[in-house]
Coordinates of C-alpha atoms and ligand atoms in Angstrom, one line a residue:
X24 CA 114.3 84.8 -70.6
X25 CA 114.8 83.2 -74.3
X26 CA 112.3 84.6 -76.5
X27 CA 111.3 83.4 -79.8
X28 CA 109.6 85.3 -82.6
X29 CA 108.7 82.1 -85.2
X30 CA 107.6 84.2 -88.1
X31 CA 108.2 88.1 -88.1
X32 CA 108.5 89.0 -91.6
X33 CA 104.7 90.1 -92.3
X34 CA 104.8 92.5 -89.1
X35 CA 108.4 93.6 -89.7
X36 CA 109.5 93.6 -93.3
X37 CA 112.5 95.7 -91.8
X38 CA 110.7 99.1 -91.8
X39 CA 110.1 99.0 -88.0
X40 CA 112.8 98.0 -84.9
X41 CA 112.6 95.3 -83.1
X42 CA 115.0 96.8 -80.2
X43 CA 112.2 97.1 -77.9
X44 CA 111.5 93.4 -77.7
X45 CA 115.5 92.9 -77.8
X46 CA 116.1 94.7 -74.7
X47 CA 113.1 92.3 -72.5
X48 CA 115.9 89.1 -73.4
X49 CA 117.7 86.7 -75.3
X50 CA 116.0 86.7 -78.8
X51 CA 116.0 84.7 -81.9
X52 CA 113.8 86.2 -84.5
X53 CA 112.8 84.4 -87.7
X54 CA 111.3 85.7 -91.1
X55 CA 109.2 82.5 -91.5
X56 CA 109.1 79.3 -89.2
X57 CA 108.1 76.2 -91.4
X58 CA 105.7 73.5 -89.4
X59 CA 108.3 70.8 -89.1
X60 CA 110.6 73.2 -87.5
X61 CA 108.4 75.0 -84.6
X62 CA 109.3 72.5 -81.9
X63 CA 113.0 72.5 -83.2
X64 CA 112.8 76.8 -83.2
X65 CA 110.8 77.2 -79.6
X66 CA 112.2 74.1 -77.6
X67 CA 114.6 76.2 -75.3
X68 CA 112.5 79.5 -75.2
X69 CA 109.8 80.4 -72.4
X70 CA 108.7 83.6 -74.6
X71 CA 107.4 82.5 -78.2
X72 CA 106.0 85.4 -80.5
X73 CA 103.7 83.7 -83.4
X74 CA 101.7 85.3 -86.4
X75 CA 100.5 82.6 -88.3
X76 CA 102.6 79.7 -86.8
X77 CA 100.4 77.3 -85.5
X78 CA 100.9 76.2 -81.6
X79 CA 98.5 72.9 -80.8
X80 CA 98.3 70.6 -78.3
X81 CA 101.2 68.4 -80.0
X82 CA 103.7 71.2 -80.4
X83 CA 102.8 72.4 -77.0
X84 CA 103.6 68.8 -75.5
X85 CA 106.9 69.4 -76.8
X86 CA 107.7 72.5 -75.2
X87 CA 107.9 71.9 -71.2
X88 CA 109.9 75.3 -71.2
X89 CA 107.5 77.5 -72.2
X90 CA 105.4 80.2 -70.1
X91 CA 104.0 82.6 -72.5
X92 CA 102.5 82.5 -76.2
X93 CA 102.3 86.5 -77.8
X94 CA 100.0 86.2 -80.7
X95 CA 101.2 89.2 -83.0
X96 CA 98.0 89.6 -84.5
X97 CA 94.2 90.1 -83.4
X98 CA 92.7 86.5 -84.5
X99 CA 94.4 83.6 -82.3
X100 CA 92.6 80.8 -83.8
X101 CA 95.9 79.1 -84.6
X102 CA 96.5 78.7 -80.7
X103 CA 94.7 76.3 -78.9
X104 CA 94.4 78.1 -76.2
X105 CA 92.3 75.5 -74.1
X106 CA 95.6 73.2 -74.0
X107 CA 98.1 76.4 -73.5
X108 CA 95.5 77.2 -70.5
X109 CA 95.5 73.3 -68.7
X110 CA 99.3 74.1 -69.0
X111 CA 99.5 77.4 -67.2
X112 CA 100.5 79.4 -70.2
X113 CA 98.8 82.6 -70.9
X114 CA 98.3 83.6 -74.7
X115 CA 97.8 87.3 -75.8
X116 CA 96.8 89.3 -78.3
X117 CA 96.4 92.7 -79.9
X118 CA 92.9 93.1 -79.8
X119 CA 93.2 96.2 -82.1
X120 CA 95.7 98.3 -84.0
X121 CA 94.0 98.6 -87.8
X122 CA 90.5 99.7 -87.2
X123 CA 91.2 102.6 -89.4
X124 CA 93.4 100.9 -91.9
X125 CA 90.6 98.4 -92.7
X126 CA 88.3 100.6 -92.8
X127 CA 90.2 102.8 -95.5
X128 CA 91.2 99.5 -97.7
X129 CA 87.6 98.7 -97.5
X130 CA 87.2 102.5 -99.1
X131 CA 90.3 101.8 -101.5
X132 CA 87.7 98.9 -102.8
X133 CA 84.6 100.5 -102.9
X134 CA 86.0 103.6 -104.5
X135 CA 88.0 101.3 -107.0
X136 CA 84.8 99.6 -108.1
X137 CA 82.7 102.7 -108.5
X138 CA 86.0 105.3 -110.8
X139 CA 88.0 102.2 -111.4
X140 CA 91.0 104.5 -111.3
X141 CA 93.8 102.3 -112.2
X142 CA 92.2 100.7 -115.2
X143 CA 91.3 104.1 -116.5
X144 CA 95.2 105.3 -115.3
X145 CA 96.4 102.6 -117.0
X146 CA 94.2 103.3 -120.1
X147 CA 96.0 106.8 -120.0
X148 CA 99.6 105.1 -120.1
X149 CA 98.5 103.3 -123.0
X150 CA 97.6 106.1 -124.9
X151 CA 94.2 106.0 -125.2
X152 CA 93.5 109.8 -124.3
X153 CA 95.6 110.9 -126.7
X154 CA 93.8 109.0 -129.6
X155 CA 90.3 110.0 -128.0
X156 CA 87.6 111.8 -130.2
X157 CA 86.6 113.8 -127.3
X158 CA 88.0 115.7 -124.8
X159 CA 87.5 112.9 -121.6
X160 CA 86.5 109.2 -121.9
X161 CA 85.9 106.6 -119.6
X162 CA 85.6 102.7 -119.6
X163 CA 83.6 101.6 -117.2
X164 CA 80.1 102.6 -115.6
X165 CA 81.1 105.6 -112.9
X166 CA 78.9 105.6 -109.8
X167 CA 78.4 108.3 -107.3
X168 CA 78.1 106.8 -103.5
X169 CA 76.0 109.8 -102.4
X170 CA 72.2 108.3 -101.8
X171 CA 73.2 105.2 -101.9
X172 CA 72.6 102.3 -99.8
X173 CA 75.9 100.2 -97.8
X174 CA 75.1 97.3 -95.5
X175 CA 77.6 96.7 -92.9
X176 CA 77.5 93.2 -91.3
X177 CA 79.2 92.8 -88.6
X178 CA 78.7 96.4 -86.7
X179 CA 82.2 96.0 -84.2
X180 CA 85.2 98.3 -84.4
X181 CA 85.7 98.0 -88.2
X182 CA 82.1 98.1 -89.4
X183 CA 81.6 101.5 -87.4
X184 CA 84.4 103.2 -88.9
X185 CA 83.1 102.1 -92.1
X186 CA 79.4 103.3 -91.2
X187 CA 81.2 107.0 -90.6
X188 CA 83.2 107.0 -93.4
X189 CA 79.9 105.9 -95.8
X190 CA 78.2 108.6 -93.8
X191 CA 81.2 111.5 -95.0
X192 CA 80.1 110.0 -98.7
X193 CA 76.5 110.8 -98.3
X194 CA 75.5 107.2 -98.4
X195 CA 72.5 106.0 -96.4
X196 CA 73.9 103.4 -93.9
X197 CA 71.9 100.3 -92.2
X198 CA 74.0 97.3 -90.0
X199 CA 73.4 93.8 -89.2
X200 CA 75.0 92.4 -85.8
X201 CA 74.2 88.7 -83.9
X202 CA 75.0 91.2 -80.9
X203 CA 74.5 94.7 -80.8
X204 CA 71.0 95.4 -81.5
X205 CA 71.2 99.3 -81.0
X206 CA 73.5 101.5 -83.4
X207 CA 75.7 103.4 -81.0
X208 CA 76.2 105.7 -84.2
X209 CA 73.7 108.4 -84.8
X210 CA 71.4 107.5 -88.4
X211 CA 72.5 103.6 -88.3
X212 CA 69.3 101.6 -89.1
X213 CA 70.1 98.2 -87.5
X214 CA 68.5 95.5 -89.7
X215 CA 67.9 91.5 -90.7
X216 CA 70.3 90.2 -92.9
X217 CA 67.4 89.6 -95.4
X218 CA 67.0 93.4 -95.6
X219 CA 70.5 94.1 -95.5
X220 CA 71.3 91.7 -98.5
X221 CA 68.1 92.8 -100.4
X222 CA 68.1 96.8 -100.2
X223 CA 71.6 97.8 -99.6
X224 CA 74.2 99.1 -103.1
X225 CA 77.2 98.1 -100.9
X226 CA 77.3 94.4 -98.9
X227 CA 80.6 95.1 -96.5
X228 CA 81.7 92.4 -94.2
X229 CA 83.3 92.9 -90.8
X230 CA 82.5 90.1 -88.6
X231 CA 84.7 87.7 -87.1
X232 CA 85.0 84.2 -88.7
X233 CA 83.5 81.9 -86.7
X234 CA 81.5 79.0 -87.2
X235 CA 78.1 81.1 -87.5
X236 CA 80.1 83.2 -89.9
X237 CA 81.4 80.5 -92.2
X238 CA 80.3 80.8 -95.6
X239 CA 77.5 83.6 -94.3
X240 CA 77.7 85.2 -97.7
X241 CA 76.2 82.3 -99.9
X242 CA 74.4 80.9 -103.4
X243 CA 71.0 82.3 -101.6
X244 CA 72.4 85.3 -99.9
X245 CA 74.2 86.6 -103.4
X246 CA 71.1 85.7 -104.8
X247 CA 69.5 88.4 -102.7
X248 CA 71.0 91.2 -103.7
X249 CA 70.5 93.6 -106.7
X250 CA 72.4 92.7 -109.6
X251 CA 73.7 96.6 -109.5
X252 CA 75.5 96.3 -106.1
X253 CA 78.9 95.5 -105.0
X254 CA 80.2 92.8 -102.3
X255 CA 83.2 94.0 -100.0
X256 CA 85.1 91.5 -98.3
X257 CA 87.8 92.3 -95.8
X258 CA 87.1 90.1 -93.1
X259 CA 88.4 86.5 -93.1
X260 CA 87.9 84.8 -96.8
X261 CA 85.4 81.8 -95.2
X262 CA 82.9 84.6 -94.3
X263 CA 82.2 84.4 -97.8
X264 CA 81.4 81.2 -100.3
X265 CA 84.3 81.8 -102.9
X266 CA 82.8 79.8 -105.7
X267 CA 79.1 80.6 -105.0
X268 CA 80.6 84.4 -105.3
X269 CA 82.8 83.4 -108.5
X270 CA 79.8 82.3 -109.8
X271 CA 77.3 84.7 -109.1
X272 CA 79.9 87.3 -110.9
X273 CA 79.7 85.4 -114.1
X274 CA 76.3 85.0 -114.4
X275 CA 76.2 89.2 -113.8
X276 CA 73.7 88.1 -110.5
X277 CA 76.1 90.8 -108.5
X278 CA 77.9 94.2 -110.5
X279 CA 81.3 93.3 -108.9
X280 CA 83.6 92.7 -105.8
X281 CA 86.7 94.0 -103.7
X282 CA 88.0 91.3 -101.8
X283 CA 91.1 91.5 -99.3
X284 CA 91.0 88.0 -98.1
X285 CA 90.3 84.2 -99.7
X286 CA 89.2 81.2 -98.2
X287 CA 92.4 80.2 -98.9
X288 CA 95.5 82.4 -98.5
X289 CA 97.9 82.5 -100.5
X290 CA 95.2 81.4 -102.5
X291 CA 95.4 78.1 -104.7
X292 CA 95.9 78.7 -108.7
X293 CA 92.1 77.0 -108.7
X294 CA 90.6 79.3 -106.5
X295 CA 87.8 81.3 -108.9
X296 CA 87.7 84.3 -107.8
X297 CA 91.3 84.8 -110.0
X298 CA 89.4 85.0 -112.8
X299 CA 86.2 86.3 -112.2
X300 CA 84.5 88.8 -113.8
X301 CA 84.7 92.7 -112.2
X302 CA 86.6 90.9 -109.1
X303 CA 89.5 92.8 -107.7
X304 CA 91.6 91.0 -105.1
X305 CA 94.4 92.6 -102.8
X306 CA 96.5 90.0 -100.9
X307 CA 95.2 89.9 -97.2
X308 CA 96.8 94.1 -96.5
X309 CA 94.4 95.9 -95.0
X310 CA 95.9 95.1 -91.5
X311 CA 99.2 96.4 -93.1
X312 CA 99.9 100.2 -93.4
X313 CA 102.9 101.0 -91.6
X314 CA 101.1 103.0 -88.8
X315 CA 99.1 100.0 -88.2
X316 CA 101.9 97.5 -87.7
X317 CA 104.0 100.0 -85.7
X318 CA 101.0 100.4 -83.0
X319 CA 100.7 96.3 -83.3
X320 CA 104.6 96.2 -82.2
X321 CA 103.9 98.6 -79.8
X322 CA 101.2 96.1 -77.9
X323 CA 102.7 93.1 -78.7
X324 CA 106.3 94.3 -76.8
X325 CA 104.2 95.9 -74.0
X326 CA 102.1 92.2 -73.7
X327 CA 105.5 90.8 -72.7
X328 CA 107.0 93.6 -70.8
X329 CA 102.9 92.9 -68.6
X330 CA 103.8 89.3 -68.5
X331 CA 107.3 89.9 -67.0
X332 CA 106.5 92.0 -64.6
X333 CA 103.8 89.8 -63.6
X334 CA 100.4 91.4 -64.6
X335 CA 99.6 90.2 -67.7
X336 CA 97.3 91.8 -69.9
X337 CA 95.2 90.8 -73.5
X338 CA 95.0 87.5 -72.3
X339 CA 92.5 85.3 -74.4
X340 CA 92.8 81.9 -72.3
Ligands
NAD1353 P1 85.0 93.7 -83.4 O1 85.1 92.5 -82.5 O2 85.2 95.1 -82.9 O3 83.7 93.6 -84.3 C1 83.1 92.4 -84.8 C2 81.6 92.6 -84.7 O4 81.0 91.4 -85.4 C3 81.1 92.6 -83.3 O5 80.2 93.7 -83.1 C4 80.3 91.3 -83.2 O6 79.2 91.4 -82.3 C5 79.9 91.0 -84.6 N1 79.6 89.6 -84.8 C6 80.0 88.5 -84.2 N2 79.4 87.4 -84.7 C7 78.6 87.9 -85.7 C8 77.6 87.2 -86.5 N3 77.4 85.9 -86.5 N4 76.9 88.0 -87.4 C9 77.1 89.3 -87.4 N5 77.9 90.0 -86.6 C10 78.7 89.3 -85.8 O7 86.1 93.4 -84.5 P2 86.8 94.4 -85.6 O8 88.0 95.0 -84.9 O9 85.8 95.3 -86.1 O10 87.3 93.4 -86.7 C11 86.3 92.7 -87.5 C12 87.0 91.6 -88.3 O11 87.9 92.2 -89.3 C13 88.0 90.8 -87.5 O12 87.3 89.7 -86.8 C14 89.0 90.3 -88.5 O13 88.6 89.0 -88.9 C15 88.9 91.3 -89.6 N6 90.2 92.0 -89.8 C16 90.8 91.9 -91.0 C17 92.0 92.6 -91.3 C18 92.7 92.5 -92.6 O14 93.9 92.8 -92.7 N7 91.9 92.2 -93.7 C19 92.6 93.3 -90.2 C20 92.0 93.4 -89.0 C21 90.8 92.7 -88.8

C-alpha cells in the first residue's frame, strides 16, 4: 500500500519517528503539501495522511486510487467527508490526545494575565530591579484566582479539565453546554450563557466551532461581562468576533485576553488583535507539547494499522 503523509511538519518537526507508519508500506512524507499540488502528491497512493491539507469533492474526483483518508488531527472539517463516504472511503481521526495540554496553555494564559511573568522577567533583564527604590516592584495589577469566578463554555473534555484545575486554584467554577445539562464534576454550577458572560472573572472557551459557535463571543456578549475580567480563547479563532474583541479591549469594556487561536491562522498583518491593548496571542500550540503529539502519532499509525487489517476504527463518515 502507497501511503502519503501531505503535510507532516506541525505533528513531526523531527522530534518524534515516523518508523511505525514506515513499516505499514511504501511512504512518501511531506513537510507541507501546497493546494495545487495535492492531486499531483496523492494520485498513486490508497493511504493519504492530512493535517490541514484540504481533501474536497474535486481533489477526491481525482484520486480513483484511494481507500483511506487519516486526519492527523481531532477537527476534520477540511474533509468532506459526505463525498469520501459516496465513494467508500473511510476518514479518521484522533478524537483526543491534548485534553491536558489545552487545558494547561489555557492556565499558561490565565496565569500570564493575572503575574504577567514575562513582562515583569523581562523588566528584571532590563535592569529595572536594580534601579528600584524599594526592595520588589511590579508593573501591572497582580490578581489572585482564589474566590474568583471562571466560566467555562463548552463543558467537553477540555472545559472539564479546565473546571479541575480552576477548582485546585480555589476559583468558584460555573459551565455553559448546548448539551450536557448536568456537571458530571462535583461543585460545577451549570448555567445560561447570559449568567456565565455576566458574573464569571474568567470567560474560557472550549467548544467546537460550528456554525452555532461562530462568532459566539460577540459586540453584545463582550459587552456583558465586567470590565475587570479576562477572555480565554483556545478553541477555534471563529468562536470568537476578533474585531468586536479588538475593540472591546481598547475601549477597556474587558481587562484583557489570552488567545491561542485567530479567525484567521497564520493571521493576516490586519488582523486587530496584533495590536490590542492587554492581548496576548500564542500561535495555535496548545495541541503541541511533545507528549501530546507523540500520543497523536500513536493513534493516527494505529488508525491505519485498524484499517489494514480490516476493522477500522475513529471513523467520522
Ligand atoms: P469535546 O467534544 O470533548 O467537548 C466539546 C463540548 O462542547 C461538548 O461537551 C459539547 O457538548 C459542547 N458544545 C457543542 N456545541 C456547543 C455549543 N453550541 N455551545 C456550547 N457548548 C457546545 O471536545 P474537547 O476535546 O473538549 O475540545 C474542545 C475544542 O478544543 C475542540 O473542538 C477544538 O476546537 C479545541 N482544541 C484546540 C486545540 C488547540 O491546539 N488550541 C487542541 C485541541 C482541541
Amino acid at each position: 500500500m502507497k501511503i502519503v503523509v501531505l503535510d507532516g511538519y506541525t505533528l513531526n518537526p523531527g522530534d518524534l519517528s515516523w518508523d511505525e507508519l514506515k513499516a505499514l508500506g511504501e511512504c512518501e512524507i511531506y513537510d507541507r503539501t501546497p493546494p495545487e499540488l495535492t492531486v499531483e502528491r496523492a494520485k498513486d497512493a490508497e493511504i493519504v495522511l492530512t493535517n490541514k491539507v484540504v481533501i474536497d469533492r474535486q481533489v477526491l474526483d481525482q484520486l480513483p486510487k484511494l481507500k483511506y483518508i487519516g486526519v492527523l488531527a481531532t477537527g476534520y472539517n477540511i474533509i468532506d467527508v459526505e463525498a469520501a463516504r459516496e465513494r467508500g472511503i473511510p476518514v479518521t481521526n484522533v478524537p483526543t490526545y491534548g485534553t491536558l495540554s489545552v487545558a494547561q496553555m489555557t492556565f499558561a494564559h490565565i496565569l500570564n494575565l493575572t503575574q504577567h511573568v514575562c513582562e515583569h522577567a523581562q523588566a528584571v533583564r532590563d535592569g529595572a530591579w536594580t534601579r528600584a527604590k524599594d526592595w520588589c516592584f511590579w508593573n501591572f495589577p497582580l490578581i489572585e484566582l482564589a474566590g474568583l469566578t471562571m466560566g467555562i463554555i463548552g463543558f467537553g473534555r477540555i472545559g472539564r479539565a479546565v473546571a479541575k484545575l480552576a477548582q485546585a486554584f480555589g476559583m468558584k467554577v460555573i459551565a455553559y453546554d448546548a448539551y450536557v445539562k448536568e456537571s458530571p464534576i462535583p461543585d460545577v454550577e451549570m448555567v445560561d450563557l447570559d449568567t456565565l458572560f455576566k458574573e464569571s472573572d474568567i470567560v474560557s472557551c472550549h467548544c467546537p466551532l460550528t456554525p452555532e459557535t461562530q462568532g459566539l463571543v460577540n459586540r453584545e456578549r463582550l459587552r456583558q461581562m465586567k470590565k475587570t475580567a479576562f477572555l480565554i480563547n483556545t478553541s477555534r479563532g471563529p468562536v470568537v468576533d476578533n474585531k468586536a474583541l479588538a475593540e472591546a479591549l481598547n475601549a477597556g469594556e474587558i481587562a484583557g485576553a489570552g488567545l491561542d487561536v485567530l479567525e484567521v491562522e497564520p493571521p493576516t498583518p490586519d488582523n486587530p488583535l496584533l495590536t490590542a491593548k492587554n492581548c496576548y496571542i500564542t500561535p495555535h500550540i496548545s495541541w503541541a507539547t511533545k507528549s501530546a503529539r507523540a500520543r497523536l502519532m500513536k493513534t493516527a499509525v494505529e488508525n491505519v494499522k485498524a484499517f489494514l487489517e480490516g476493522k477500522p476504527q475513529n471513523v467520522v463518515n
